[in-house]
Amino acid sequence: MDPQRVEPRSTGAHEPHPNQFALLRQRRFAPFFWTQFAGAANDNLFKFAFTVLVTYQLSVGWMPPAMAGLVIGALFILPFLLFSATAGQITDKLEKTRIIRFVKDFEIVVMLIAAAGFMIGNAAILLACVFLMGLHSTLFGPVKFAYLPQALNERELTGGNGMVEMGTFVAILLGNVAGGLLVAMPQIGHTAVAVACVMLALAGRLVAHFIPKAPATDPDLVVNWNPFTETWRNLKLAHGNIVVFRSLLGISWMWFFGAVFLSQFPSFAKEVLHGNEQVASLLLVVFSVGIGVGSLLCEVLSRRQVEIGLVPLGAIGMSVFAIDLYFAARNLPRVQEMGAAAFIAQPAHWRVMVDLLLLSLFAGLYSVPMYALIQLRSQPTHRARIIAANNILNALFMIASSVIAGALIAAKFTVPQIFLFTGIANAIVAFYIFMLVPEYLLRFFAWVLSRCIYRFKVRGDEHIPTQGAAILACNHVSFVDAVLLMAASPRPIYFIMDYRIFKVPVLGWIFKLAKAIPVASQKDDPATYEAAFEQAAKVLREGDLLAIFPEGGITRDGQLQEFKGGIMKIIERARAEGVDAPVIPMALTNLWGSYFSRIEEGGAMVRPFRRGMFNRVGLNVGASVPAAQVQPAMLRERVAQLLQR
């Protein structure tokens, strides 16, 4: 095997790694990470230095200082709208490392031109370079997120995305700080910025040389060079997978949300907090640190799988702390303008900084799982075009953010009121998205149950297939068994469940939301009985996971009951349609006597704390059994063995 080639990610067993930071010691990730880090830092060093230059140092009659930030930001975003669709096609068609190295070569050329612009103080040259650096980021965006699923396996995808997200915001922060400091240096500021930009571009190209090759996913693709028709085609392509498309909208909303806060930091610092430029920079530091910490926490909180249950948690935190920021800032006393040290010294400002830190931390929890979900669920042959569609939507939402924030300011809204409006709007948008894509909400319930109510440990989860149809066969101990299985699988599961459980308050609503399949005995309801098997065959035909509790009901004595023959009928129906779905035996352990079991007379929750708080429970997953070998007695024996582990 070519040692410089990244093989497609494994879909089966994999070598565990201690944590996401261990990826920085591996060639398949580290050079890529530092390449994108250098690029993001250079983008922001260049843009911020140029903004400071035309705001404070260089008089440009045709671009007033008040408009400089807006013009520079708009020029940088414009290529995302024009060329993202083309960049996505190129990334799917060509080997990805080749594209990365070309983009880094292009960055060196642009930065050499920009260096000349800084040296002679020519704003027109620098504006052209802003557009070209926007083009550089447009070309790099699809390959950045399309490379990760080829280099990392499913267990590493959340951690890898978290590292990239953290690295990006740290690079943005350092780039802005360095740009502001260097350009302000007496006599040598312009030269210092020019040298720094070129050196960062060279550093990025150097580490890009060590990125392993990642093969093209659709080498036969014919590129459509018309950016307008291809942009529309990309959006339609993304819309083909409705869960992915709505996740793209969710990410774009996060950029809308973040852009409101980032754009208002200077005004917030000056007019509300009565601070100088140091305070505005401090707010940016706090925001960036929060995003970085939230991004890194995703792997810890997700058991190294793509855990989209964190998305509702992130959305809740974003709204709560955005709204609290309004209350923390609205009654601050008017004082003389102060620096960062004086600002921090006043306890009244601590709440503002904590709100901002937690707001951005929860934004990190919100965005990273969505990026990982898009990478995991997108068709590999056009994954880069899906990412390109995401970049297009992000740009549109950021433009809308600027327009709406401007309209609110024109309507005499204060900055805290804009934050309040954004926090409330976030709650409404998040609720709407979660109703459209209930999988997020279901995974949130499963995450809370398995982390906050139970202490849930999964063994053997590498046996849960990451692709293709399979039947999960598990013992039935409590009313929440299905929710725990949801928490153990990175993929959606369709459950066949006794129709009577749909009448249980709350749980019934959850299972209806999960599109669980109700089943009754043939004697009680022949129509429901037949419909259940037809729907089960459809789930397997479409390549999804189907879960069944072969005992036919929740145990009443804690013992494993006999397995009924329904699973054989499911296998036969699927085989008749050409699907030989393997069966994965599973055993839920230590649930008997916990909150939701039937150990007490009268049902669950009669004595909920008979075992204290945070009951330790588990799930043991066994190796798959080919459909042709499955028999109820044999399957029951496999589950019984798993219970003894």
XYZ file of C-alpha atoms in Angstrom:
645
model
C 0.000 0.000 0.000
C 1.229 3.503 -0.817
C 2.260 5.013 2.557
C 1.318 8.471 1.307
C -2.240 7.514 0.403
C -5.307 7.893 2.617
C -7.483 4.841 2.206
C -11.254 5.313 2.450
C -12.422 5.300 6.051
C -13.091 1.947 7.660
C -16.651 0.922 8.212
C -15.864 -1.889 10.579
C -13.434 -2.371 13.420
C -10.808 0.250 13.956
C -7.861 1.023 16.144
C -8.977 3.098 19.138
C -7.191 6.332 19.873
C -6.895 7.848 23.359
C -8.566 11.167 22.428
C -8.913 13.668 19.619
C -5.559 15.309 20.423
C -3.835 12.045 19.475
C -4.817 12.811 15.878
C -2.237 15.612 15.919
C 0.470 12.933 16.080
C -0.823 11.118 12.996
C 0.178 11.985 9.462
C -3.318 11.472 8.036
C -4.567 14.415 10.160
C -1.762 16.618 11.527
C -0.440 18.152 8.249
C -4.008 18.800 7.113
C -4.874 20.455 10.459
C -1.879 22.798 10.352
C -2.486 23.609 6.681
C -6.028 24.793 7.360
C -4.855 26.528 10.564
C -2.247 28.545 8.661
C -4.761 29.434 5.941
C -7.419 30.655 8.397
C -4.810 32.660 10.342
C -3.507 34.260 7.145
C -7.001 35.163 5.906
C -7.748 37.020 9.098
C -4.336 38.602 9.639
C -4.533 40.056 6.126
C -8.164 41.228 6.349
C -7.866 42.798 9.803
C -4.576 44.531 9.023
C -6.123 45.955 5.849
C -9.237 47.084 7.764
C -7.089 48.888 10.361
C -4.963 50.385 7.586
C -7.890 52.027 5.745
C -9.671 52.945 8.991
C -6.825 54.685 10.818
C -3.792 55.150 8.551
C -4.629 55.386 4.867
C -7.074 58.008 3.609
C -9.140 56.579 0.733
C -11.716 59.034 -0.599
C -13.810 56.427 -2.390
C -13.995 54.132 0.700
C -14.881 55.957 3.953
C -13.547 54.305 7.149
C -17.082 53.499 8.343
C -17.643 51.427 5.199
C -14.254 49.679 5.125
C -15.199 46.652 7.253
C -18.440 46.142 5.316
C -16.768 46.371 1.887
C -13.917 44.037 2.856
C -16.321 41.506 4.381
C -18.629 41.588 1.335
C -15.730 41.155 -1.128
C -14.423 38.177 0.850
C -17.840 36.453 0.878
C -18.643 37.117 -2.794
C -16.520 34.220 -4.188
C -18.405 31.784 -1.918
C -21.606 32.717 -3.727
C -20.061 32.655 -7.196
C -17.653 29.712 -7.146
C -18.590 27.280 -4.335
C -20.534 25.056 -6.745
C -17.545 24.837 -9.121
C -15.171 24.159 -6.209
C -17.394 21.296 -5.038
C -17.312 19.637 -8.463
C -13.529 19.949 -8.732
C -13.097 18.424 -5.268
C -15.271 15.406 -6.125
C -13.503 14.900 -9.467
C -9.829 15.257 -8.479
C -7.494 13.816 -5.886
C -7.883 16.069 -2.848
C -4.260 16.585 -1.846
C -3.537 17.839 -5.348
C -6.250 20.486 -4.895
C -4.957 21.489 -1.458
C -1.438 22.035 -2.780
C -2.721 24.052 -5.740
C -4.763 26.261 -3.383
C -1.712 26.813 -1.171
C 0.401 27.737 -4.225
C -2.329 30.180 -5.221
C -2.258 31.682 -1.700
C 1.487 32.379 -1.999
C 0.936 34.281 -5.263
C -1.915 36.318 -3.760
C 0.089 37.158 -0.648
C 3.066 38.324 -2.732
C 0.713 40.714 -4.553
C -0.779 41.784 -1.203
C 2.711 42.380 0.197
C 3.347 44.809 -2.649
C 0.002 46.478 -1.900
C 0.942 46.990 1.744
C 4.406 48.290 0.879
C 3.094 50.975 -1.511
C -0.145 51.609 0.399
C -2.445 50.827 -2.538
C -5.994 50.078 -1.376
C -7.185 48.930 -4.826
C -4.533 46.172 -4.981
C -5.418 45.066 -1.447
C -9.147 44.976 -2.261
C -8.395 42.739 -5.241
C -6.409 40.475 -2.905
C -9.358 40.318 -0.500
C -11.463 38.905 -3.342
C -8.686 36.475 -4.311
C -8.289 35.281 -0.695
C -12.046 34.749 -0.615
C -11.585 32.610 -3.743
C -8.766 30.751 -1.957
C -11.113 29.932 0.957
C -13.919 29.015 -1.445
C -11.705 26.429 -3.152
C -10.410 25.090 0.169
C -13.812 24.810 1.903
C -15.220 21.713 0.133
C -11.926 19.826 0.195
C -11.492 20.600 3.911
C -14.672 18.808 4.941
C -14.598 16.164 2.184
C -11.064 15.074 3.178
C -11.964 14.259 6.790
C -14.415 11.370 6.136
C -11.786 9.742 3.911
C -8.975 10.151 6.440
C -10.911 9.373 9.642
C -13.279 6.586 10.588
C -16.719 7.143 12.091
C -15.414 7.027 15.658
C -12.925 9.805 14.914
C -15.164 12.032 12.825
C -16.671 14.053 15.684
C -13.279 14.546 17.353
C -11.635 15.465 14.050
C -14.327 18.014 13.239
C -14.034 19.398 16.754
C -10.297 19.857 16.330
C -10.761 21.580 12.964
C -13.488 23.866 14.346
C -11.369 24.718 17.393
C -8.292 25.292 15.232
C -10.207 27.542 12.861
C -11.462 29.851 15.604
C -8.084 29.961 17.352
C -6.488 30.811 13.995
C -9.097 33.537 13.394
C -8.384 34.983 16.828
C -4.589 34.890 16.460
C -4.787 36.269 12.920
C -6.914 39.224 14.004
C -4.715 39.986 17.013
C -1.484 39.672 14.993
C -2.865 41.786 12.137
C -3.883 44.585 14.482
C -0.578 44.574 16.373
C 1.697 44.340 13.335
C 0.058 47.052 11.235
C 0.188 49.454 14.209
C 3.969 49.137 14.594
C 5.608 52.550 13.939
C 7.484 52.873 10.627
C 7.688 49.122 9.962
C 4.028 48.102 10.364
C 3.253 47.708 6.656
C 6.446 45.753 6.029
C 5.786 43.514 9.042
C 2.298 42.657 7.773
C 3.615 41.954 4.257
C 6.334 39.618 5.574
C 3.935 37.843 7.964
C 1.367 37.174 5.224
C 3.955 35.698 2.863
C 5.585 33.605 5.615
C 2.225 32.149 6.711
C 1.394 31.257 3.105
C 4.775 29.525 2.728
C 4.289 27.668 6.031
C 0.878 26.443 4.887
C 2.316 25.175 1.599
C 5.174 23.441 3.401
C 2.940 21.394 5.716
C 0.512 20.704 2.836
C 3.322 18.755 1.179
C 3.015 16.097 3.920
C -0.749 15.509 3.597
C -1.333 11.921 2.363
C -3.138 11.444 -0.918
C -6.929 11.110 -0.802
C -8.423 9.557 -3.952
C -11.096 11.213 -6.076
C -14.619 10.086 -5.197
C -16.166 10.778 -8.627
C -13.334 10.916 -11.203
C -15.728 10.599 -14.173
C -17.675 13.733 -13.228
C -18.068 16.234 -16.074
C -17.570 19.708 -14.587
C -20.236 22.308 -15.327
C -18.324 25.601 -15.442
C -21.458 27.769 -15.328
C -21.508 28.883 -11.668
C -25.160 29.959 -11.706
C -26.718 26.777 -13.087
C -24.351 24.644 -11.019
C -25.199 26.545 -7.830
C -28.874 25.782 -8.392
C -28.044 22.153 -9.231
C -25.957 21.841 -6.033
C -28.806 23.108 -3.876
C -31.175 20.625 -5.532
C -28.629 17.844 -5.007
C -28.360 18.705 -1.309
C -32.151 18.793 -1.036
C -32.245 15.178 -2.245
C -31.337 14.005 1.274
C -33.767 15.919 3.439
C -31.973 15.227 6.752
C -28.684 16.473 5.274
C -30.315 19.518 3.670
C -32.036 20.580 6.873
C -28.752 20.085 8.698
C -27.167 22.459 6.160
C -29.855 24.990 7.051
C -29.101 24.428 10.733
C -25.383 25.122 10.240
C -26.160 28.196 8.136
C -28.385 29.468 10.916
C -25.469 29.080 13.348
C -23.365 31.299 11.065
C -26.220 33.820 10.963
C -26.361 33.742 14.765
C -22.583 34.082 15.190
C -22.285 36.828 12.577
C -24.765 38.997 14.520
C -22.598 38.861 17.633
C -19.233 39.200 15.888
C -20.389 42.198 13.838
C -21.733 43.984 16.921
C -18.712 43.508 19.211
C -17.124 46.916 18.416
C -20.403 48.797 19.031
C -21.219 46.657 22.072
C -17.787 47.332 23.589
C -17.923 51.088 22.942
C -21.564 52.075 23.444
C -22.781 49.553 26.034
C -19.723 48.396 27.968
C -17.898 51.763 27.635
C -14.660 50.037 26.718
C -11.962 50.810 24.177
C -10.504 48.634 21.412
C -8.956 46.343 24.029
C -12.415 45.450 25.341
C -13.655 44.711 21.804
C -10.659 42.403 21.347
C -11.354 40.786 24.735
C -14.910 39.960 23.631
C -13.506 38.312 20.502
C -11.051 36.307 22.629
C -13.813 35.102 24.979
C -16.065 34.188 22.039
C -13.276 32.270 20.264
C -12.256 30.407 23.421
C -15.891 29.383 23.978
C -16.240 28.035 20.441
C -12.967 26.128 20.800
C -13.883 24.575 24.160
C -17.368 23.629 22.938
C -15.929 22.022 19.812
C -13.464 19.950 21.831
C -16.142 18.879 24.333
C -18.155 17.239 21.552
C -15.986 14.121 21.465
C -16.037 13.781 25.270
C -19.828 14.115 25.422
C -20.518 11.898 22.414
C -18.557 8.712 23.220
C -16.616 9.285 19.996
C -19.592 8.768 17.740
C -21.586 11.255 15.671
C -23.919 12.360 18.483
C -26.503 14.736 17.074
C -28.287 14.692 20.430
C -25.859 17.482 21.367
C -27.445 19.800 18.773
C -30.636 20.577 20.774
C -28.478 20.997 23.896
C -26.350 23.519 21.995
C -29.416 25.358 20.680
C -30.895 25.649 24.188
C -27.636 27.042 25.575
C -27.264 29.523 22.708
C -30.725 30.981 23.358
C -30.484 30.979 27.168
C -27.182 32.853 27.291
C -27.977 35.201 24.392
C -31.131 36.271 26.235
C -29.285 36.540 29.557
C -26.649 38.710 27.856
C -29.402 41.260 27.229
C -30.314 41.352 30.926
C -26.642 41.424 31.982
C -25.852 44.418 29.757
C -28.973 46.577 29.765
C -28.441 48.429 33.071
C -24.689 48.897 33.196
C -23.785 52.350 34.529
C -22.275 54.905 32.142
C -18.586 55.420 32.971
C -15.507 56.773 31.272
C -13.990 54.676 28.501
C -11.844 51.912 30.011
C -9.272 49.363 28.915
C -9.415 45.587 29.297
C -7.827 45.504 32.776
C -10.291 48.039 34.218
C -13.166 46.231 32.496
C -12.265 42.858 34.016
C -11.764 44.435 37.458
C -15.478 45.284 37.728
C -17.641 42.327 38.920
C -20.635 43.716 36.992
C -18.850 42.728 33.783
C -18.156 39.123 34.776
C -21.704 38.058 33.981
C -21.346 39.548 30.495
C -18.156 37.573 29.858
C -19.610 34.337 31.281
C -22.713 34.720 29.095
C -20.564 35.298 26.036
C -18.277 32.365 26.865
C -21.162 29.924 27.418
C -23.125 31.219 24.442
C -20.205 30.440 22.131
C -19.409 27.151 23.923
C -22.933 25.910 23.208
C -22.574 27.130 19.598
C -19.602 24.749 19.323
C -21.721 21.885 20.708
C -24.397 22.805 18.151
C -22.263 22.991 15.006
C -19.684 20.179 15.230
C -22.168 17.244 15.303
C -24.048 18.791 12.375
C -20.880 18.955 10.281
C -20.071 15.333 11.199
C -23.620 14.197 10.347
C -23.440 15.835 6.903
C -20.111 14.150 6.199
C -21.408 10.775 7.380
C -24.784 10.841 5.608
C -23.752 12.451 2.316
C -23.131 10.199 -0.664
C -19.311 9.929 -0.983
C -19.409 10.554 -4.743
C -20.851 14.035 -4.278
C -19.924 14.867 -0.694
C -17.819 17.874 -1.727
C -20.729 19.316 -3.710
C -22.920 19.003 -0.617
C -20.262 20.916 1.359
C -20.195 23.491 -1.448
C -23.969 23.869 -1.100
C -23.377 24.419 2.622
C -20.879 27.203 1.857
C -23.375 28.867 -0.477
C -26.101 28.759 2.173
C -23.670 29.990 4.849
C -22.797 33.009 2.703
C -26.465 33.801 2.044
C -27.326 33.550 5.734
C -24.380 35.778 6.720
C -25.482 38.395 4.197
C -29.028 38.154 5.577
C -27.569 38.575 9.067
C -25.919 41.859 8.069
C -29.097 43.123 6.403
C -31.339 42.244 9.348
C -28.888 43.626 11.931
C -28.699 46.855 9.879
C -32.491 47.051 9.735
C -32.761 46.600 13.503
C -30.186 49.352 14.080
C -32.116 51.623 11.692
C -35.240 50.843 13.722
C -33.421 52.191 16.837
C -32.771 48.800 18.461
C -29.924 48.890 20.973
C -27.160 46.270 20.744
C -28.491 44.326 23.800
C -31.941 44.340 22.187
C -30.432 42.896 18.999
C -28.883 40.115 21.121
C -32.283 39.496 22.768
C -34.009 39.364 19.381
C -31.385 36.909 18.080
C -31.688 34.656 21.144
C -35.481 34.454 20.822
C -35.246 33.924 17.053
C -32.740 31.102 17.671
C -35.191 29.322 19.977
C -37.964 29.569 17.362
C -35.750 28.429 14.472
C -34.267 25.561 16.496
C -37.715 24.317 17.532
C -38.841 24.452 13.890
C -35.772 22.499 12.692
C -36.217 19.847 15.386
C -39.848 19.354 14.454
C -38.859 18.994 10.794
C -36.018 16.587 11.672
C -37.200 14.806 14.848
C -34.040 12.666 14.844
C -32.201 15.531 16.573
C -34.785 15.700 19.349
C -34.934 11.922 19.749
C -31.182 11.686 20.050
C -31.292 14.469 22.634
C -33.761 12.446 24.753
C -31.524 9.398 24.343
C -28.419 11.407 25.267
C -30.044 12.806 28.425
C -31.329 9.368 29.473
C -27.990 7.628 28.925
C -25.831 10.364 30.536
C -27.959 12.147 33.125
C -30.436 9.521 34.372
C -28.480 6.329 33.799
C -24.758 5.693 33.628
C -24.832 3.816 30.329
C -21.850 1.793 29.079
C -21.762 0.115 25.667
C -19.477 -2.813 24.820
C -19.001 -4.235 21.351
C -20.635 -1.335 19.531
C -18.225 -1.856 16.625
C -20.569 -4.730 15.662
C -23.364 -2.236 14.875
C -22.970 -1.784 11.103
C -22.319 1.736 9.888
C -23.867 0.990 6.476
C -26.551 -1.276 5.081
C -29.573 -3.114 6.431
C -29.436 -5.107 9.669
C -31.822 -6.422 12.318
C -31.001 -5.651 15.954
C -32.420 -8.276 18.333
C -32.399 -7.325 22.014
C -33.869 -8.455 25.316
C -36.707 -6.314 26.714
C -36.273 -5.185 30.325
C -37.816 -1.725 30.678
C -39.990 0.923 29.084
C -36.942 2.847 27.830
C -34.985 0.044 26.149
C -35.579 1.570 22.720
C -34.260 4.965 23.839
C -31.071 3.351 25.153
C -30.538 1.540 21.855
C -30.916 4.911 20.095
C -28.132 6.274 22.307
C -25.828 3.371 21.360
C -26.150 3.702 17.580
C -24.800 6.538 15.408
C -27.479 5.644 12.840
C -31.264 5.981 13.137
C -33.074 2.823 14.244
C -36.636 1.862 13.362
C -38.288 -0.146 16.147
C -41.039 -2.748 16.063
C -42.875 -2.259 19.362
C -46.004 -3.482 21.098
C -48.821 -1.140 20.086
C -49.810 -0.680 23.748
C -46.586 1.196 24.564
C -47.740 3.995 22.263
C -50.410 4.757 24.885
C -47.816 5.470 27.621
C -47.566 9.256 28.262
C -44.427 10.951 26.883
C -42.856 7.653 25.749
C -45.712 7.075 23.314
C -45.150 10.527 21.815
C -41.399 9.881 21.544
C -41.907 6.569 19.724
C -44.438 8.095 17.343
C -41.908 10.841 16.600
C -39.303 8.115 15.960
C -41.647 6.477 13.430
C -41.633 3.250 15.455
C -43.704 0.446 13.954
C -46.632 -0.682 16.155
C -47.303 -4.415 16.197
C -50.198 -6.376 17.701
C -50.836 -10.094 17.851
C -52.616 -11.603 14.864
C -55.492 -12.497 17.169
C -55.905 -8.972 18.620
C -55.513 -6.943 15.410
C -54.754 -8.807 12.146
C -54.440 -5.566 10.126
C -51.827 -4.034 12.477
C -49.987 -7.378 12.558
C -49.642 -7.562 8.766
C -48.859 -3.844 8.374
C -45.988 -4.153 10.882
C -44.218 -6.838 8.858
C -44.736 -4.933 5.625
C -43.195 -1.781 7.138
C -40.324 -3.829 8.609
C -39.502 -5.238 5.165
C -39.564 -1.705 3.730
C -37.053 -0.483 6.349
C -34.623 -3.283 5.443
C -35.202 -2.815 1.725
C -34.091 0.806 2.100
C -30.879 -0.230 3.865
C -31.768 0.938 7.385
C -31.514 -0.569 10.859
C -34.540 -2.403 12.272
C -34.762 -3.298 15.969
C -37.016 -5.952 17.463
C -37.537 -7.289 20.974
C -38.120 -10.995 20.191
C -39.551 -11.775 23.651
C -42.706 -9.955 22.554
C -43.008 -7.839 25.718
C -41.207 -6.417 28.761
C -40.066 -9.078 31.200
C -42.045 -9.232 34.464
C -39.485 -11.183 36.488
C -36.139 -9.953 35.158
C -35.435 -13.221 33.339
C -34.859 -13.671 29.618
C -38.086 -15.005 28.088
C -38.518 -17.335 25.123
C -38.037 -15.679 21.720
C -41.088 -15.701 19.468
C -41.157 -16.420 15.774
C -41.820 -12.893 14.515
C -38.170 -12.354 13.670
C -38.254 -15.316 11.285
C -41.184 -13.773 9.435
C -39.258 -10.479 9.100
C -36.228 -12.331 7.688
C -38.401 -14.262 5.220
C -40.197 -11.093 4.050
C -36.866 -9.315 3.530
C -35.355 -12.313 1.707
C -38.351 -12.403 -0.629
C -37.380 -8.865 -1.657
C -33.730 -9.770 -2.161
C -32.430 -8.492 1.209
C -30.367 -10.849 3.400
C -30.072 -8.654 6.470
C -27.739 -9.966 9.205
C -29.038 -10.133 12.772
C -27.079 -8.385 15.557
C -27.728 -9.920 19.015
C -27.798 -7.404 21.884
C -28.241 -7.625 25.646
C -29.262 -4.790 27.954
C -27.706 -5.428 31.367
C -28.462 -4.323 34.931
C -31.716 -2.579 33.969
C -33.934 -4.805 36.087
C -34.868 -2.856 39.213
C -33.986 0.527 37.676
C -36.364 3.442 37.193
C -38.376 2.168 34.244
C -38.548 -1.601 34.847
C -41.526 -3.567 36.170
C -39.894 -4.882 39.340
C -42.605 -3.334 41.538
C -46.272 -4.154 41.463
C -48.080 -1.414 39.565
C -45.449 -0.874 36.860
C -42.470 1.453 36.430
C -41.489 4.351 38.690
C -43.366 3.005 41.760
C -40.125 3.195 43.765
C -37.866 4.991 41.284
C -34.890 5.413 43.617
C -34.775 1.880 45.018
C -31.230 1.672 43.532
C -30.314 5.285 44.222
C -29.415 7.892 41.623
C -27.566 7.366 38.327
C -28.111 3.612 37.931
C -25.252 1.895 36.108
C -26.625 -0.025 33.142
C -25.101 -1.394 29.972
C -25.504 -2.810 26.496
C -23.429 -5.708 25.183
C -23.414 -6.123 21.403
C -22.459 -9.416 19.776
C -21.108 -10.324 16.362
C -23.633 -10.483 13.533
C -25.394 -13.730 12.621
C -26.119 -14.385 8.912
C -29.845 -14.395 8.214
C -29.724 -17.998 6.919
C -28.448 -19.255 10.308
C -30.972 -17.481 12.531
C -33.390 -19.485 14.658
C -35.258 -18.070 17.695
C -33.715 -20.559 20.155
C -30.193 -20.019 18.828
C -30.622 -16.223 18.911
C -31.924 -16.389 22.493
C -28.817 -18.377 23.447
C -26.570 -15.679 21.915
C -28.360 -12.957 23.890
C -28.142 -15.059 27.080
C -24.369 -15.360 26.597
C -24.094 -11.593 26.179
C -25.973 -11.118 29.462
C -23.221 -13.053 31.253
C -20.382 -10.785 30.090
